[in-house]
């Protein structure tokens, strides 16, 4: 009896060690995957604050909460299951889907710029909260798909269970980081008012209140540029992966001609991808406008 109990305890110990090792693998893979997707995460955080610009202060957090919930639904109900299924059965279909997402992001970014030159139309129409949340959730879907695709590329050698656990951790962590940061950004002016009213640090509060409108406008510009950058980058890399290398060779040659390295090389590549996203997005916007008129 004692021998059987000892054997059982030994088996339990081995299973616990295996589970601990598996959790270590998941934690390490989650950190690696999150780091690899950091660029798109920053873009996501830069894009989102512009959606609450123009709404009453008391509606800012509810809008962010609704977008965050939509983001979690996107990741867990659609993107995560689809990523695992595609990665297992149809890995070749991933890049065509990402290409469509890149086209949509480029269109969204170009549309924002084109709408800037139609102020009279945008001023006549007030911002609709439901439409804003829908638009933000659609954009989040594309950015989340890109994040999860990058994360999936780092865990393809793992078991399907560990892939699921890793991507789940990445989905939760990234959503928390992005929308937690956005909530802090959009409510910073309220904190400034609090500092002024309570006389705890009135000068600091005044500085925050004065600075935040400019910062939010800056984030609006950065968010639009980020959509064009990520969109152009996805389009370029997806087409290259599908076997068309001419444009990629041309882009690499342009960068190589400059002889730049490090940050400056990254900056030139970013500008090229942003311009590519703007051109393609503008073309889609013009074609869509022509079709509706």
Short mmCIF file of C-alpha atoms in Angstrom, two decimals:
data_model
loop_
_atom_site.label_atom_id
_atom_site.label_comp_id
_atom_site.label_asym_id
_atom_site.label_seq_id
_atom_site.Cartn_x
_atom_site.Cartn_y
_atom_site.Cartn_z
CA UNK A 1 0.00 0.00 0.00
CA UNK A 2 2.80 2.39 0.96
CA UNK A 3 4.67 1.48 -2.24
CA UNK A 4 1.61 2.34 -4.33
CA UNK A 5 1.14 5.60 -2.47
CA UNK A 6 4.82 6.46 -2.96
CA UNK A 7 4.54 5.76 -6.69
CA UNK A 8 1.42 7.93 -6.90
CA UNK A 9 3.14 10.80 -5.09
CA UNK A 10 6.13 10.43 -7.41
CA UNK A 11 3.85 10.64 -10.45
CA UNK A 12 2.14 13.71 -8.99
CA UNK A 13 5.56 15.28 -8.36
CA UNK A 14 6.64 14.63 -11.95
CA UNK A 15 3.38 16.08 -13.27
CA UNK A 16 3.82 19.16 -11.08
CA UNK A 17 7.37 19.64 -12.36
CA UNK A 18 6.17 19.25 -15.96
CA UNK A 19 3.36 21.75 -15.33
CA UNK A 20 5.80 24.20 -13.73
CA UNK A 21 8.18 23.85 -16.68
CA UNK A 22 5.27 24.37 -19.07
CA UNK A 23 4.20 27.51 -17.18
CA UNK A 24 7.78 28.79 -17.30
CA UNK A 25 7.75 28.23 -21.06
CA UNK A 26 4.45 30.09 -21.35
CA UNK A 27 5.73 33.00 -19.24
CA UNK A 28 8.96 33.28 -21.24
CA UNK A 29 7.13 32.97 -24.56
CA UNK A 30 4.55 35.57 -23.47
CA UNK A 31 7.30 38.05 -22.60
CA UNK A 32 9.08 37.40 -25.90
CA UNK A 33 5.86 37.66 -27.92
CA UNK A 34 4.81 40.88 -26.17
CA UNK A 35 8.25 42.39 -26.77
CA UNK A 36 8.14 41.47 -30.47
CA UNK A 37 4.74 43.14 -30.84
CA UNK A 38 5.78 46.24 -28.86
CA UNK A 39 5.83 48.47 -31.94
CA UNK A 40 2.22 47.70 -32.85
CA UNK A 41 1.20 47.98 -29.17
CA UNK A 42 2.59 51.52 -29.07
CA UNK A 43 0.72 52.30 -32.29
CA UNK A 44 -2.50 50.97 -30.73
CA UNK A 45 -2.01 53.15 -27.65
CA UNK A 46 -1.35 56.18 -29.85
CA UNK A 47 -4.36 55.56 -32.09
CA UNK A 48 -7.03 55.12 -29.40
CA UNK A 49 -7.04 58.49 -27.51
CA UNK A 50 -8.15 60.39 -30.62
CA UNK A 51 -11.49 58.57 -30.51
CA UNK A 52 -12.56 60.34 -27.29
CA UNK A 53 -11.53 63.81 -28.46
CA UNK A 54 -14.65 65.98 -28.74
CA UNK A 55 -16.77 64.07 -26.20
CA UNK A 56 -17.83 65.29 -22.77
CA UNK A 57 -15.38 64.41 -19.98
CA UNK A 58 -17.88 62.11 -18.24
CA UNK A 59 -18.20 60.00 -21.41
CA UNK A 60 -14.46 59.43 -21.91
CA UNK A 61 -13.98 56.45 -19.58
CA UNK A 62 -17.24 54.71 -20.63
CA UNK A 63 -16.13 54.99 -24.28
CA UNK A 64 -12.67 53.62 -23.47
CA UNK A 65 -14.26 50.81 -21.43
CA UNK A 66 -16.54 49.90 -24.34
CA UNK A 67 -13.60 49.87 -26.77
CA UNK A 68 -11.52 47.76 -24.34
CA UNK A 69 -14.34 45.22 -23.97
CA UNK A 70 -14.68 45.14 -27.75
CA UNK A 71 -10.93 44.59 -27.98
CA UNK A 72 -11.09 41.59 -25.63
CA UNK A 73 -14.00 40.16 -27.63
CA UNK A 74 -12.01 40.64 -30.83
CA UNK A 75 -9.02 38.81 -29.39
CA UNK A 76 -10.73 35.91 -27.61
CA UNK A 77 -13.82 35.28 -29.76
CA UNK A 78 -12.35 35.83 -33.22
CA UNK A 79 -8.60 36.44 -33.51
CA UNK A 80 -7.21 33.86 -31.07
CA UNK A 81 -9.29 30.88 -32.31
CA UNK A 82 -8.75 31.92 -35.93
CA UNK A 83 -4.99 32.31 -35.42
CA UNK A 84 -4.67 28.84 -33.89
CA UNK A 85 -6.82 27.22 -36.59
CA UNK A 86 -5.07 29.00 -39.44
CA UNK A 87 -1.65 28.32 -37.96
CA UNK A 88 -2.45 24.62 -37.72
CA UNK A 89 -4.48 23.94 -40.87
CA UNK A 90 -4.04 26.90 -43.28
CA UNK A 91 -0.84 28.80 -42.42
CA UNK A 92 -0.60 30.14 -45.99
CA UNK A 93 -3.86 32.08 -45.51
CA UNK A 94 -2.48 34.27 -42.70
CA UNK A 95 -0.71 36.80 -44.90
CA UNK A 96 -3.57 37.39 -47.37
CA UNK A 97 -5.80 38.14 -44.38
CA UNK A 98 -3.19 40.47 -42.92
CA UNK A 99 -2.94 42.16 -46.34
CA UNK A 100 -6.65 42.97 -46.19
CA UNK A 101 -6.12 44.37 -42.70
CA UNK A 102 -3.22 46.50 -43.93
CA UNK A 103 -5.38 47.90 -46.73
CA UNK A 104 -8.11 48.78 -44.22
CA UNK A 105 -5.66 50.50 -41.85
CA UNK A 106 -4.18 52.50 -44.73
CA UNK A 107 -7.67 53.52 -45.83
CA UNK A 108 -8.59 54.58 -42.26
CA UNK A 109 -5.45 56.70 -41.93
CA UNK A 110 -5.86 58.33 -45.33
CA UNK A 111 -9.55 58.96 -44.66
CA UNK A 112 -8.67 60.83 -41.46
CA UNK A 113 -6.32 63.10 -43.40
CA UNK A 114 -8.78 63.66 -46.24
CA UNK A 115 -11.58 64.44 -43.78
CA UNK A 116 -9.39 67.15 -42.24
CA UNK A 117 -9.81 69.09 -45.48
CA UNK A 118 -13.60 68.74 -45.22
CA UNK A 119 -14.03 70.60 -41.96
CA UNK A 120 -17.37 72.05 -42.89
CA UNK A 121 -18.85 68.56 -43.21
CA UNK A 122 -17.31 67.32 -39.97
CA UNK A 123 -18.35 70.45 -38.07
CA UNK A 124 -21.97 70.12 -39.14
CA UNK A 125 -22.14 66.53 -37.95
CA UNK A 126 -21.57 65.92 -34.24
CA UNK A 127 -19.54 62.91 -33.21
CA UNK A 128 -21.74 59.86 -32.67
CA UNK A 129 -20.65 57.75 -29.70
CA UNK A 130 -21.84 54.40 -31.05
CA UNK A 131 -20.23 54.98 -34.43
CA UNK A 132 -17.01 56.09 -32.74
CA UNK A 133 -16.90 52.89 -30.67
CA UNK A 134 -17.60 50.78 -33.76
CA UNK A 135 -14.86 52.53 -35.73
CA UNK A 136 -12.37 52.18 -32.86
CA UNK A 137 -13.25 48.50 -32.42
CA UNK A 138 -12.74 47.83 -36.14
CA UNK A 139 -9.35 49.53 -36.07
CA UNK A 140 -8.46 47.65 -32.89
CA UNK A 141 -9.37 44.39 -34.63
CA UNK A 142 -6.75 44.98 -37.32
CA UNK A 143 -4.07 46.09 -34.88
CA UNK A 144 -4.89 43.19 -32.54
CA UNK A 145 -4.70 40.74 -35.44
CA UNK A 146 -1.24 42.08 -36.30
CA UNK A 147 -0.15 41.80 -32.65
CA UNK A 148 -1.45 38.23 -32.35
CA UNK A 149 0.12 37.26 -35.69
CA UNK A 150 3.49 38.53 -34.48
CA UNK A 151 3.00 36.73 -31.17
CA UNK A 152 2.01 33.51 -32.96
CA UNK A 153 5.18 33.60 -35.04
CA UNK A 154 7.23 33.28 -31.82
CA UNK A 155 5.38 30.23 -30.45
CA UNK A 156 4.83 28.04 -33.51
CA UNK A 157 7.25 25.41 -32.19
CA UNK A 158 5.25 25.02 -28.96
CA UNK A 159 2.36 22.65 -28.33
CA UNK A 160 -1.13 23.86 -29.23
CA UNK A 161 -1.99 24.13 -25.52
CA UNK A 162 1.01 26.32 -24.76
CA UNK A 163 0.28 28.40 -27.86
CA UNK A 164 -3.24 29.01 -26.56
CA UNK A 165 -2.01 29.89 -23.06
CA UNK A 166 0.73 32.19 -24.37
CA UNK A 167 -1.55 34.05 -26.77
CA UNK A 168 -4.17 34.39 -24.02
CA UNK A 169 -1.62 35.98 -21.69
CA UNK A 170 -0.44 38.29 -24.48
CA UNK A 171 -4.05 39.30 -25.25
CA UNK A 172 -4.81 40.19 -21.62
CA UNK A 173 -1.51 41.98 -20.95
CA UNK A 174 -1.60 44.04 -24.14
CA UNK A 175 -5.25 45.05 -23.68
CA UNK A 176 -4.53 46.12 -20.10
CA UNK A 177 -1.41 48.07 -21.09
CA UNK A 178 -3.02 49.82 -24.06
CA UNK A 179 -6.34 50.83 -22.54
CA UNK A 180 -4.90 51.45 -19.06
CA UNK A 181 -2.46 53.89 -20.65
CA UNK A 182 -5.22 55.49 -22.72
CA UNK A 183 -7.42 55.96 -19.63
CA UNK A 184 -4.55 57.66 -17.78
CA UNK A 185 -3.86 59.93 -20.75
CA UNK A 186 -7.43 61.11 -21.34
CA UNK A 187 -8.15 61.68 -17.62
CA UNK A 188 -4.89 63.53 -16.91
CA UNK A 189 -6.61 66.91 -17.30
CA UNK A 190 -9.18 65.92 -14.65
CA UNK A 191 -6.29 65.13 -12.31
CA UNK A 192 -4.86 68.56 -13.07
CA UNK A 193 -8.18 70.19 -12.12
CA UNK A 194 -8.18 68.13 -8.91
CA UNK A 195 -4.71 69.46 -8.02
CA UNK A 196 -5.90 73.03 -8.62
CA UNK A 197 -9.14 72.73 -6.61
CA UNK A 198 -7.51 71.02 -3.63
CA UNK A 199 -4.57 73.48 -3.69
CA UNK A 200 -2.16 70.55 -3.34
CA UNK A 201 -0.07 71.51 -6.36
CA UNK A 202 -1.95 74.25 -8.23
CA UNK A 203 0.94 75.21 -10.52
CA UNK A 204 1.46 71.59 -11.57
CA UNK A 205 -2.30 71.23 -12.10
CA UNK A 206 -2.43 74.33 -14.30
CA UNK A 207 0.49 73.02 -16.34
CA UNK A 208 -1.26 69.67 -16.87
CA UNK A 209 -4.57 71.30 -17.86
CA UNK A 210 -2.80 73.64 -20.28
CA UNK A 211 -0.59 70.94 -21.78
CA UNK A 212 -3.07 68.06 -22.27
CA UNK A 213 -5.13 69.52 -25.17
CA UNK A 214 -1.92 69.95 -27.17
CA UNK A 215 -0.77 66.47 -26.19
CA UNK A 216 -4.09 64.93 -27.30
CA UNK A 217 -3.85 66.73 -30.65
CA UNK A 218 -0.31 65.44 -30.98
CA UNK A 219 -1.51 61.89 -30.26
CA UNK A 220 -4.22 62.30 -32.90
CA UNK A 221 -1.52 63.08 -35.47
CA UNK A 222 0.71 60.26 -34.20
CA UNK A 223 -2.21 57.83 -34.20
CA UNK A 224 -3.10 58.64 -37.80
CA UNK A 225 0.54 58.34 -38.87
CA UNK A 226 0.78 55.06 -36.96
CA UNK A 227 -2.17 53.61 -38.88
CA UNK A 228 -0.52 54.54 -42.18
CA UNK A 229 2.85 53.18 -41.04
CA UNK A 230 1.51 49.86 -39.79
CA UNK A 231 -0.83 49.57 -42.79
CA UNK A 232 1.96 50.21 -45.29
CA UNK A 233 4.28 47.84 -43.44
CA UNK A 234 1.69 45.03 -43.38
CA UNK A 235 0.94 45.50 -47.09
CA UNK A 236 4.63 45.42 -48.03
CA UNK A 237 5.55 42.41 -45.89
CA UNK A 238 2.43 40.44 -46.83
CA UNK A 239 3.01 40.93 -50.57
CA UNK A 240 6.67 40.03 -50.12
CA UNK A 241 5.74 36.86 -48.22
CA UNK A 242 3.35 35.89 -51.02
CA UNK A 243 6.23 35.90 -53.51
CA UNK A 244 6.35 39.44 -54.91
CA UNK A 245 9.78 40.84 -54.01
CA UNK A 246 10.22 43.69 -56.53
CA UNK A 247 8.87 46.44 -54.29
CA UNK A 248 10.76 45.10 -51.27
CA UNK A 249 14.04 45.03 -53.21
CA UNK A 250 13.37 48.61 -54.32
CA UNK A 251 12.64 49.76 -50.77
CA UNK A 252 15.73 48.04 -49.39
CA UNK A 253 17.83 49.58 -52.18
CA UNK A 254 16.52 53.06 -51.32
CA UNK A 255 17.48 52.56 -47.68
CA UNK A 256 20.89 51.10 -48.59
CA UNK A 257 21.67 54.07 -50.86
CA UNK A 258 21.42 56.41 -47.88
CA UNK A 259 24.05 54.38 -46.03
CA UNK A 260 22.17 54.96 -42.78
CA UNK A 261 22.16 52.57 -39.83
CA UNK A 262 20.41 52.22 -36.50
CA UNK A 263 17.69 54.72 -35.67
CA UNK A 264 18.07 56.76 -38.86
CA UNK A 265 17.66 53.63 -40.99
CA UNK A 266 14.52 52.72 -39.03
CA UNK A 267 13.21 56.28 -39.49
CA UNK A 268 13.69 56.19 -43.27
CA UNK A 269 11.97 52.78 -43.49
CA UNK A 270 9.12 54.10 -41.34
CA UNK A 271 8.65 57.15 -43.58
CA UNK A 272 8.64 54.94 -46.68
CA UNK A 273 6.01 52.60 -45.22
CA UNK A 274 3.94 55.59 -44.05
CA UNK A 275 4.04 57.13 -47.53
CA UNK A 276 3.11 53.75 -49.06
CA UNK A 277 0.16 53.47 -46.68
CA UNK A 278 -0.93 57.04 -47.49
CA UNK A 279 -0.81 56.49 -51.27
CA UNK A 280 -2.66 53.16 -51.19
CA UNK A 281 -5.14 54.36 -48.56
CA UNK A 282 -5.89 57.56 -50.50
CA UNK A 283 -6.45 55.54 -53.66
CA UNK A 284 -8.93 53.28 -51.84
CA UNK A 285 -10.69 56.32 -50.33
CA UNK A 286 -11.00 58.02 -53.73
CA UNK A 287 -12.30 54.84 -55.38
CA UNK A 288 -14.80 54.33 -52.57
CA UNK A 289 -15.96 57.94 -52.84
CA UNK A 290 -16.33 57.62 -56.62
CA UNK A 291 -18.38 54.46 -56.19
CA UNK A 292 -20.81 56.09 -53.73
CA UNK A 293 -21.38 59.20 -55.87
#
